Amino acid sequence: MHRLSYPVVFLGVFSYVSASAQVAVTTYHNDNARSGTNFNETILTPSNVNSTSFGKLFTNAVDGQIYAQPLYVPGVAIAGQGTHNVVFVATENDSVYAFDADSNTGTNASPLWRAAFANPAQGITAVPSSDVSCGDLTPQIGITGTPVIDQSSGTLYAVTKTAVTSGTTVRYYQQLHALDITSGAEKFGGPFTIEASVPGNCYPNHNGRVVFSALHQNQRAGLVLHNGILIVVWSSHCDNNPYTGWVMAFDASTGETLAVFNDDPDMGTVSYECRGGIWQGGAAPAVDGKSNLYLATGNGYFDANNSGGLDYGDTVLKLTLTKPAFTVADYFTPYNQDTLDENDSDLGSGGVLLLPAQPGPYPDLAVSVGKEGSIYLLNRNNMGKYNASGDSQIVQELPNAIGGIWGMPAYFGGSVYFGGQYDSLKAFTLSNGRFAAGPASQSADAYTYPGPTPSVSANGTANGIVWALDIGAWSSGGPGVLHAYDAANLATELYNSAQNAARDQLGPAIKFTVPTIVNGKVYVGTGNSLAVLGLL
């Protein structure tokens, strides 16, 4: 793919509220602010979400684990099969499925279409987890990051990871696919093989350039689409070196590489361990109304506070795109970055939530939480950079306020909902652009590792429900448990899928999984199937 040299500027609209009652969910956590809220849910309410009237309706079997969030588009005309509300899921066996979102009977008993990128007969498979010496994703690694859909062009974008075996030789590839949502057919001449390099001394290295490794780099975070530009980020498998944090921008209609950025390319000496992966517990980077990109990096070297420093370990980055490079417009790094790095308490385990305009002196705010569980409230117009003596330069810090985050919070009705590990689900209210010192409400039950990424359904400002998946059984192959709480008071649990397990039990739990709530149904990816819950 070719790099272009002329400048480009993002243009965009930053809004939480859709104008349509029948909404689509086309990106991770509902919107590019990553609010996690569907404000147009007119069917599910606190009065009807209970074990008597709400439960599992059906499941659809798939060929691998579903780590990516399900996506949803209403009214899709499928060739030869009529018009359907469609739910899209991607698997670790390198498949993308399109299912009827409302039924699995009759003609809907089979997928509307399936795009399969593994072909064992030709030596093409998802990458075995043993090839990366990591047990985080087992037994195979295919599509991990949540795809993104351009509803206007009817295109779904996904990144696959494949191993191609010929005799005793194995080559590894990561490819960007653009699929027609009506058929699964490849578009724009794809797929596009992903390759990149940047100046630096970190490994893998060739002639003074850090080279992207399709084997070592893990495409875990969700994809981002904004104004015809597709943005993809990468981290590692089990922190196994060598790896660094990559950000790449592609033209969504041609697949051409527009810009490449590496957050930890050069420690000043040749190094095997630069790191700085971008994974965010699966959360996609966020985009604001001025088309800036926000993301949090993981453990790694940090020297950006020094003149000429290029390394941003444990940092919230604000990036602006100009071809052929990203510019660091601003950043925030906690004062204890070295300690976070040494203790594997990386800030980058959690994604960045952008809040709608708030009253007070700092209307444009962002929220970030990592493994340490400290809540950082940042002014997006002056993020504070680095202060070795403390974090007093940012709007607010609530140290160790919650359990560590592997995913991200959600926003609804002036409250931010956090799902920390070994902690209750907690709601912190905002007043005049600052958090209250403690939670306004919290769930009676606590979640184990890795904690949930909450999502919210509501009808405007009414009927708020907070949904959370207990995925603590992921390591034993046990089922996930879906919980629903009254958004006004998390102590009021409305429903959970263990209350009538004979009817509602989900498939094997998957780490960092996020449910999708839309049009009266809840879609949950599991280790072997897509579960669909709704009014019975």
PDB file of C-alpha atoms in Angstrom, residues 203 237 301 405 521:
ATOM      1  CA  TYR A 203      12.806  -4.416  17.345  1.00  0.00           C
ATOM      2  CA  HIS A 237       0.309 -11.126  22.743  1.00  0.00           C
ATOM      3  CA  TYR A 301       9.251   3.405  27.861  1.00  0.00           C
ATOM      4  CA  ILE A 405     -10.537  -1.495  34.367  1.00  0.00           C
ATOM      5  CA  LYS A 521     -32.881  -7.288  22.117  1.00  0.00           C
TER       6      LYS A 521
END
